[in-house]
Coordinates of N, CA, C and O in Angstrom, one line a residue:
X1 N 0.9 -1.1 0.0 CA 0.0 0.0 0.0 C 0.9 1.2 0.0 O 1.6 1.5 0.9
X2 N 0.9 2.0 -1.2 CA 1.7 3.1 -1.2 C 0.9 4.4 -0.8 O -0.2 4.4 -1.2
X3 N 1.7 5.3 -0.3 CA 1.0 6.6 0.0 C 1.3 7.6 -1.2 O 2.2 7.5 -1.8
X4 N 0.3 8.4 -1.4 CA 0.4 9.4 -2.4 C 1.2 10.5 -1.8 O 1.1 11.0 -0.7
X5 N 2.2 11.1 -2.6 CA 3.1 12.2 -2.2 C 2.1 13.4 -1.9 O 1.3 13.7 -2.6
X6 N 2.4 14.0 -0.7 CA 1.6 15.1 -0.3 C 1.8 16.3 -1.2 O 1.0 17.3 -1.1
X7 N 2.9 16.4 -2.0 CA 3.1 17.5 -2.9 C 2.5 17.3 -4.3 O 2.6 18.1 -5.2
X8 N 1.9 16.1 -4.5 CA 1.3 15.8 -5.8 C 0.0 16.4 -6.1 O -0.8 16.7 -5.2
X9 N -0.3 16.6 -7.4 CA -1.6 17.2 -7.8 C -2.7 16.2 -7.3 O -3.8 16.6 -6.9
X10 N -2.5 14.9 -7.5 CA -3.4 13.9 -7.1 C -3.8 14.0 -5.7 O -5.0 13.9 -5.3
X11 N -2.8 14.2 -4.8 CA -3.1 14.3 -3.4 C -4.0 15.6 -3.1 O -4.9 15.6 -2.3
X12 N -3.6 16.7 -3.8 CA -4.3 18.0 -3.6 C -5.8 17.8 -4.0 O -6.7 18.3 -3.4
X13 N -6.0 17.1 -5.2 CA -7.3 16.9 -5.7 C -8.1 16.1 -4.8 O -9.3 16.4 -4.5
X14 N -7.5 15.0 -4.2 CA -8.3 14.1 -3.3 C -8.6 14.8 -2.0 O -9.7 14.7 -1.5
X15 N -7.7 15.6 -1.5 CA -8.0 16.4 -0.3 C -9.0 17.4 -0.5 O -9.9 17.5 0.3
X16 N -9.0 18.1 -1.6 CA -10.0 19.1 -1.9 C -11.3 18.5 -2.0 O -12.4 19.0 -1.5
X17 N -11.5 17.4 -2.7 CA -12.7 16.6 -2.8 C -13.3 16.2 -1.5 O -14.4 16.3 -1.1
X18 N -12.4 15.6 -0.7 CA -12.7 15.1 0.7 C -13.1 16.3 1.6 O -14.1 16.1 2.4
X19 N -12.5 17.4 1.5 CA -12.9 18.6 2.2 C -14.3 19.1 1.9 O -15.1 19.6 2.8
X20 N -14.5 19.0 0.6 CA -15.8 19.6 0.1 C -17.1 18.7 0.2 O -18.2 19.1 0.4
X21 N -16.7 17.4 0.2 CA -17.8 16.4 0.1 C -17.7 15.3 1.2 O -16.7 14.4 1.1
X22 N -18.5 15.3 2.1 CA -18.4 14.3 3.2 C -18.6 12.9 2.7 O -18.0 12.0 3.3
X23 N -19.3 12.7 1.5 CA -19.4 11.3 0.9 C -18.0 10.8 0.5 O -17.7 9.6 0.7
X24 N -17.3 11.7 -0.2 CA -15.9 11.3 -0.6 C -15.0 11.1 0.6 O -14.3 10.1 0.6
X25 N -15.1 11.9 1.6 CA -14.4 11.7 2.8 C -14.6 10.3 3.4 O -13.7 9.5 3.7
X26 N -15.9 10.0 3.5 CA -16.3 8.6 4.0 C -15.8 7.5 3.2 O -15.2 6.5 3.7
X27 N -15.9 7.7 1.9 CA -15.5 6.6 0.9 C -14.0 6.5 1.1 O -13.4 5.3 1.0
X28 N -13.2 7.6 1.2 CA -11.8 7.5 1.4 C -11.3 6.8 2.7 O -10.3 6.1 2.7
X29 N -12.2 7.0 3.7 CA -11.8 6.4 5.0 C -12.1 4.9 5.0 O -11.2 4.1 5.5
X30 N -13.2 4.4 4.5 CA -13.5 3.0 4.5 C -13.4 2.3 3.2 O -13.7 1.2 3.0
X31 N -13.0 3.1 2.2 CA -12.8 2.6 0.8 C -11.8 1.5 0.7 O -11.0 1.3 1.6
X32 N -11.8 0.8 -0.4 CA -10.9 -0.3 -0.6 C -11.4 -1.6 -0.2 O -12.3 -1.6 0.8
X33 N -11.1 -2.6 -0.8 CA -11.8 -3.8 -0.5 C -11.6 -4.4 0.9 O -12.4 -5.0 1.6
X34 N -10.3 -4.2 1.3 CA -10.0 -4.9 2.7 C -10.6 -4.1 3.9 O -11.1 -4.7 4.7
X35 N -10.5 -2.7 3.8 CA -11.1 -2.0 5.0 C -12.5 -2.3 5.1 O -13.0 -2.5 6.3
X36 N -13.3 -2.3 4.1 CA -14.7 -2.5 4.1 C -15.0 -4.0 4.6 O -15.8 -4.2 5.4
X37 N -14.2 -4.9 4.0 CA -14.4 -6.3 4.4 C -14.1 -6.5 5.9 O -14.8 -7.3 6.6
X38 N -13.1 -5.9 6.4 CA -12.7 -6.0 7.8 C -13.9 -5.5 8.7 O -14.3 -6.2 9.7
X39 N -14.5 -4.4 8.2 CA -15.5 -3.8 9.0 C -16.8 -4.7 9.0 O -17.5 -4.8 10.0
X40 N -17.0 -5.3 7.8 CA -18.1 -6.2 7.7 C -18.0 -7.4 8.7 O -19.0 -7.7 9.3
X41 N -16.8 -7.9 8.8 CA -16.7 -9.1 9.7 C -16.8 -8.6 11.2 O -17.2 -9.3 12.1
X42 N -16.3 -7.4 11.5 CA -16.3 -6.9 12.9 C -17.6 -6.4 13.4 O -17.8 -6.2 14.5
X43 N -18.6 -6.2 12.5 CA -19.9 -5.8 12.8 C -20.6 -6.8 13.7 O -21.4 -6.4 14.6
X44 N -20.2 -8.0 13.7 CA -20.8 -9.1 14.5 C -20.0 -9.2 15.9 O -20.4 -10.1 16.7
X45 N -19.1 -8.4 16.0 CA -18.3 -8.5 17.4 C -16.8 -8.6 17.2 O -16.2 -8.6 16.1
X46 N -16.2 -8.7 18.4 CA -14.7 -8.8 18.4 C -14.2 -10.0 17.6 O -14.7 -11.0 17.7
X47 N -13.0 -9.8 17.1 CA -12.3 -10.9 16.4 C -10.8 -10.8 16.6 O -10.3 -9.6 16.7
X48 N -10.2 -11.9 16.7 CA -8.7 -11.9 16.9 C -8.0 -11.9 15.5 O -8.7 -12.1 14.5
X49 N -6.8 -11.4 15.4 CA -6.1 -11.3 14.2 C -6.2 -12.6 13.3 O -6.5 -12.6 12.1
X50 N -6.0 -13.7 14.0 CA -6.0 -15.0 13.2 C -7.4 -15.4 12.7 O -7.5 -15.9 11.6
X51 N -8.4 -15.0 13.4 CA -9.8 -15.2 12.9 C -10.1 -14.3 11.7 O -10.7 -14.7 10.7
X52 N -9.6 -13.1 11.8 CA -9.8 -12.2 10.6 C -9.0 -12.7 9.4 O -9.5 -12.7 8.3
X53 N -7.8 -13.1 9.7 CA -7.0 -13.7 8.6 C -7.7 -14.9 7.9 O -7.6 -15.1 6.7
X54 N -8.3 -15.7 8.7 CA -9.0 -16.9 8.1 C -10.3 -16.5 7.3 O -10.5 -17.1 6.3
X55 N -10.9 -15.5 7.8 CA -12.1 -15.0 7.1 C -11.7 -14.3 5.7 O -12.4 -14.3 4.8
X56 N -10.6 -13.6 5.7 CA -10.0 -12.9 4.6 C -8.9 -13.7 4.0 O -7.8 -13.3 4.0
X57 N -9.3 -15.0 3.5 CA -8.2 -15.8 3.2 C -7.3 -15.4 2.0 O -6.2 -16.0 1.9
X58 N -7.6 -14.4 1.3 CA -6.7 -13.9 0.2 C -5.9 -12.8 0.6 O -5.1 -12.3 -0.2
X59 N -5.9 -12.3 1.8 CA -5.2 -11.2 2.2 C -3.9 -11.6 2.9 O -3.8 -12.7 3.6
X60 N -2.8 -10.9 2.6 CA -1.5 -11.3 3.3 C -1.5 -10.8 4.7 O -2.3 -9.8 5.0
X61 N -0.6 -11.3 5.5 CA -0.6 -10.8 6.9 C -0.2 -9.5 7.0 O -0.6 -8.6 7.8
X62 N 0.8 -9.0 6.1 CA 1.3 -7.7 6.1 C 0.2 -6.8 5.7 O 0.0 -5.7 6.3
X63 N -0.6 -7.1 4.7 CA -1.7 -6.2 4.3 C -2.8 -6.1 5.3 O -3.3 -5.0 5.6
X64 N -3.1 -7.2 6.0 CA -4.0 -7.1 7.1 C -3.6 -6.2 8.2 O -4.4 -5.4 8.8
X65 N -2.3 -6.4 8.6 CA -1.7 -5.6 9.6 C -1.8 -4.1 9.2 O -2.2 -3.2 10.0
X66 N -1.4 -3.7 8.0 CA -1.5 -2.4 7.5 C -3.0 -1.8 7.5 O -3.2 -0.6 8.0
X67 N -3.9 -2.6 7.1 CA -5.3 -2.2 7.1 C -5.8 -2.0 8.5 O -6.5 -1.0 8.8
X68 N -5.5 -2.9 9.4 CA -6.0 -2.8 10.8 C -5.3 -1.5 11.4 O -6.0 -0.8 12.1
X69 N -4.0 -1.3 11.2 CA -3.5 -0.1 11.7 C -4.1 1.2 11.2 O -4.3 2.2 11.9
X70 N -4.4 1.3 9.9 CA -5.1 2.5 9.3 C -6.4 2.6 9.9 O -6.8 3.7 10.3
X71 N -7.2 1.6 10.0 CA -8.6 1.7 10.6 C -8.5 2.0 12.1 O -9.3 2.8 12.6
X72 N -7.4 1.6 12.8 CA -7.3 2.1 14.2 C -6.9 3.6 14.2 O -7.4 4.3 15.1
X73 N -6.0 4.0 13.3 CA -5.6 5.5 13.2 C -6.8 6.3 13.0 O -7.0 7.4 13.5
X74 N -7.8 5.8 12.1 CA -8.9 6.5 11.8 C -10.0 6.4 12.8 O -11.2 6.8 12.6
X75 N -9.8 5.6 13.9 CA -10.7 5.4 15.0 C -12.0 4.7 14.6 O -13.0 4.9 15.2
X76 N -11.8 3.8 13.6 CA -12.9 2.9 13.2 C -12.9 1.7 14.0 O -14.0 1.2 14.3
X77 N -11.7 1.1 14.4 CA -11.6 0.0 15.2 C -10.7 0.3 16.4 O -9.9 1.3 16.4
X78 N -10.8 -0.6 17.4 CA -10.0 -0.6 18.6 C -9.2 -1.9 18.7 O -9.6 -2.9 18.2
X79 N -8.0 -1.8 19.1 CA -7.1 -3.0 19.3 C -6.9 -3.1 20.8 O -6.3 -2.2 21.5
X80 N -7.2 -4.3 21.3 CA -7.0 -4.6 22.7 C -6.0 -5.8 22.9 O -6.3 -6.9 22.3
X81 N -5.0 -5.5 23.6 CA -3.9 -6.5 23.8 C -4.0 -7.0 25.2 O -4.1 -6.3 26.2
X82 N -4.1 -8.3 25.3 CA -4.2 -9.0 26.7 C -2.9 -9.6 27.1 O -2.3 -10.2 26.3
X83 N -2.5 -9.4 28.3 CA -1.1 -9.8 28.8 C -1.2 -11.3 29.2 O -1.4 -11.7 30.3
X84 N -1.2 -12.1 28.1 CA -1.3 -13.5 28.3 C -0.1 -14.1 27.5 O 0.5 -13.5 26.7
X85 N 0.1 -15.4 27.7 CA 1.1 -16.1 27.0 C 0.4 -17.2 26.2 O -0.1 -18.1 26.9
X86 N 0.4 -17.3 24.9 CA 0.8 -16.3 24.0 C -0.1 -15.0 24.0 O -1.3 -15.2 24.5
X87 N 0.4 -13.8 23.7 CA -0.5 -12.6 23.7 C -1.7 -12.8 22.9 O -1.7 -13.3 21.8
X88 N -2.8 -12.2 23.4 CA -4.1 -12.3 22.7 C -4.4 -10.8 22.3 O -4.3 -9.9 23.1
X89 N -4.7 -10.6 21.1 CA -5.1 -9.3 20.5 C -6.4 -9.3 19.9 O -6.7 -10.3 19.1
X90 N -7.4 -8.5 20.3 CA -8.7 -8.5 19.7 C -9.0 -7.1 19.1 O -8.5 -6.2 19.6
X91 N -9.7 -7.2 18.0 CA -10.1 -6.0 17.3 C -11.6 -5.9 17.3 O -12.3 -6.9 17.2
X92 N -12.1 -4.7 17.5 CA -13.5 -4.4 17.6 C -13.8 -3.0 17.0 O -13.0 -2.2 17.0
X93 N -15.0 -2.9 16.4 CA -15.4 -1.6 15.9 C -15.6 -0.6 17.1 O -16.0 -1.0 18.2
X94 N -15.3 0.7 16.9 CA -15.6 1.7 17.9 C -17.0 2.1 17.8 O -17.7 1.6 16.9
X95 N -17.4 3.0 18.6 CA -18.8 3.5 18.5 C -19.1 4.1 17.1 O -20.2 3.7 16.5
X96 N -18.2 4.9 16.6 CA -18.4 5.4 15.3 C -18.3 4.3 14.1 O -19.0 4.3 13.1
X97 N -17.5 3.3 14.4 CA -17.4 2.1 13.6 C -18.6 1.3 13.4 O -19.0 0.9 12.4
X98 N -19.3 1.2 14.6 CA -20.5 0.5 14.6 C -21.7 1.2 13.9 O -22.6 0.6 13.4
X99 N -21.5 2.5 13.8 CA -22.5 3.3 13.0 C -22.5 3.0 11.5 O -23.3 3.4 10.7
X100 N -21.5 2.2 11.0 CA -21.4 1.8 9.7 C -22.3 0.6 9.4 O -22.6 0.3 8.2
X101 N -22.9 0.0 10.3 CA -23.7 -1.2 10.2 C -24.9 -1.0 9.2 O -24.9 -1.7 8.2
X102 N -25.7 0.0 9.4 CA -26.8 0.2 8.4 C -26.3 0.5 6.9 O -26.8 0.0 6.0
X103 N -25.2 1.2 6.8 CA -24.5 1.5 5.6 C -24.1 0.2 4.9 O -24.3 0.0 3.7
X104 N -23.4 -0.6 5.6 CA -22.9 -1.8 5.1 C -24.0 -2.8 4.7 O -23.9 -3.4 3.7
X105 N -25.0 -2.8 5.5 CA -26.3 -3.6 5.1 C -26.9 -3.1 3.8 O -27.3 -3.9 3.0
X106 N -26.9 -1.8 3.7 CA -27.5 -1.2 2.4 C -26.5 -1.6 1.2 O -27.0 -1.8 0.1
X107 N -25.2 -1.5 1.5 CA -24.2 -1.9 0.5 C -24.5 -3.4 0.0 O -24.4 -3.7 -1.2
X108 N -24.7 -4.2 1.0 CA -24.9 -5.6 0.7 C -26.3 -5.8 -0.1 O -26.2 -6.5 -1.1
X109 N -27.2 -5.1 0.3 CA -28.5 -5.1 -0.5 C -28.4 -4.7 -2.0 O -28.7 -5.3 -2.9
X110 N -27.6 -3.5 -2.1 CA -27.4 -2.9 -3.3 C -26.6 -3.9 -4.2 O -26.9 -4.1 -5.3
X111 N -25.5 -4.4 -3.6 CA -24.6 -5.3 -4.3 C -25.4 -6.6 -4.8 O -25.1 -7.0 -5.9
X112 N -26.3 -7.1 -4.1 CA -27.0 -8.3 -4.5 C -27.9 -7.9 -5.7 O -28.1 -8.6 -6.7
X113 N -28.6 -6.8 -5.6 CA -29.5 -6.3 -6.6 C -28.7 -6.1 -7.9 O -29.1 -6.5 -9.0
X114 N -27.6 -5.4 -7.8 CA -26.8 -5.0 -9.0 C -26.2 -6.3 -9.6 O -26.1 -6.4 -10.8
X115 N -25.8 -7.2 -8.8 CA -25.2 -8.5 -9.3 C -26.2 -9.2 -10.1 O -26.0 -9.8 -11.2
X116 N -27.5 -9.2 -9.6 CA -28.6 -9.9 -10.3 C -28.9 -9.2 -11.6 O -29.1 -9.9 -12.6
X117 N -28.9 -7.8 -11.7 CA -29.1 -7.2 -12.9 C -28.1 -7.5 -13.9 O -28.4 -7.7 -15.0
X118 N -26.8 -7.5 -13.4 CA -25.7 -7.8 -14.4 C -25.8 -9.2 -14.8 O -25.5 -9.5 -16.0
X119 N -26.2 -10.1 -14.0 CA -26.3 -11.6 -14.4 C -27.4 -11.7 -15.4 O -27.3 -12.3 -16.4
X120 N -28.5 -11.0 -15.2 CA -29.6 -11.1 -16.2 C -29.2 -10.4 -17.5 O -29.6 -10.9 -18.5
X121 N -28.5 -9.3 -17.4 CA -28.1 -8.6 -18.7 C -27.1 -9.5 -19.4 O -27.2 -9.6 -20.7
X122 N -26.3 -10.3 -18.7 CA -25.3 -11.2 -19.5 C -26.1 -12.3 -20.2 O -25.8 -12.7 -21.2
X123 N -27.1 -12.8 -19.5 CA -27.9 -13.9 -20.1 C -28.7 -13.5 -21.3 O -28.8 -14.2 -22.2
X124 N -29.2 -12.2 -21.2 CA -29.9 -11.7 -22.3 C -29.0 -11.4 -23.6 O -29.4 -11.7 -24.7
X125 N -27.8 -10.9 -23.3 CA -26.9 -10.7 -24.3 C -26.3 -11.9 -25.0 O -25.9 -11.8 -26.2
X126 N -26.3 -13.0 -24.3 CA -25.9 -14.3 -24.9 C -26.9 -14.9 -25.9 O -26.6 -15.9 -26.5
X127 N -28.2 -14.4 -25.8 CA -29.2 -15.0 -26.7 C -29.1 -14.6 -28.1 O -28.6 -13.9 -28.7

């Protein structure tokens, strides 16, 4: 995951859009396949790193770590470390993170509907 140079035009454009439009700001915060997927799994409650890794079987450990750190920096999730041997670390949505639940459920509904439309369009075009 590379960062955009803060001196680039792309960075300035993204920042200007995010400053002007709360929808873009929200999209930038939870955008990307991994961040949203992590939030989807955490909606049902706390999960340990290994549990998240199993649910997101195509993600590398490094990418999962980076995504979890970013979500923690954005205060979407919290990370709790328990002083046990071996150490136990749990991730959970914060109060603002849990407010994503109705949005994620709407995304799910929209995704299913759109997938069906595309499936039907493909079958019609093959005739």
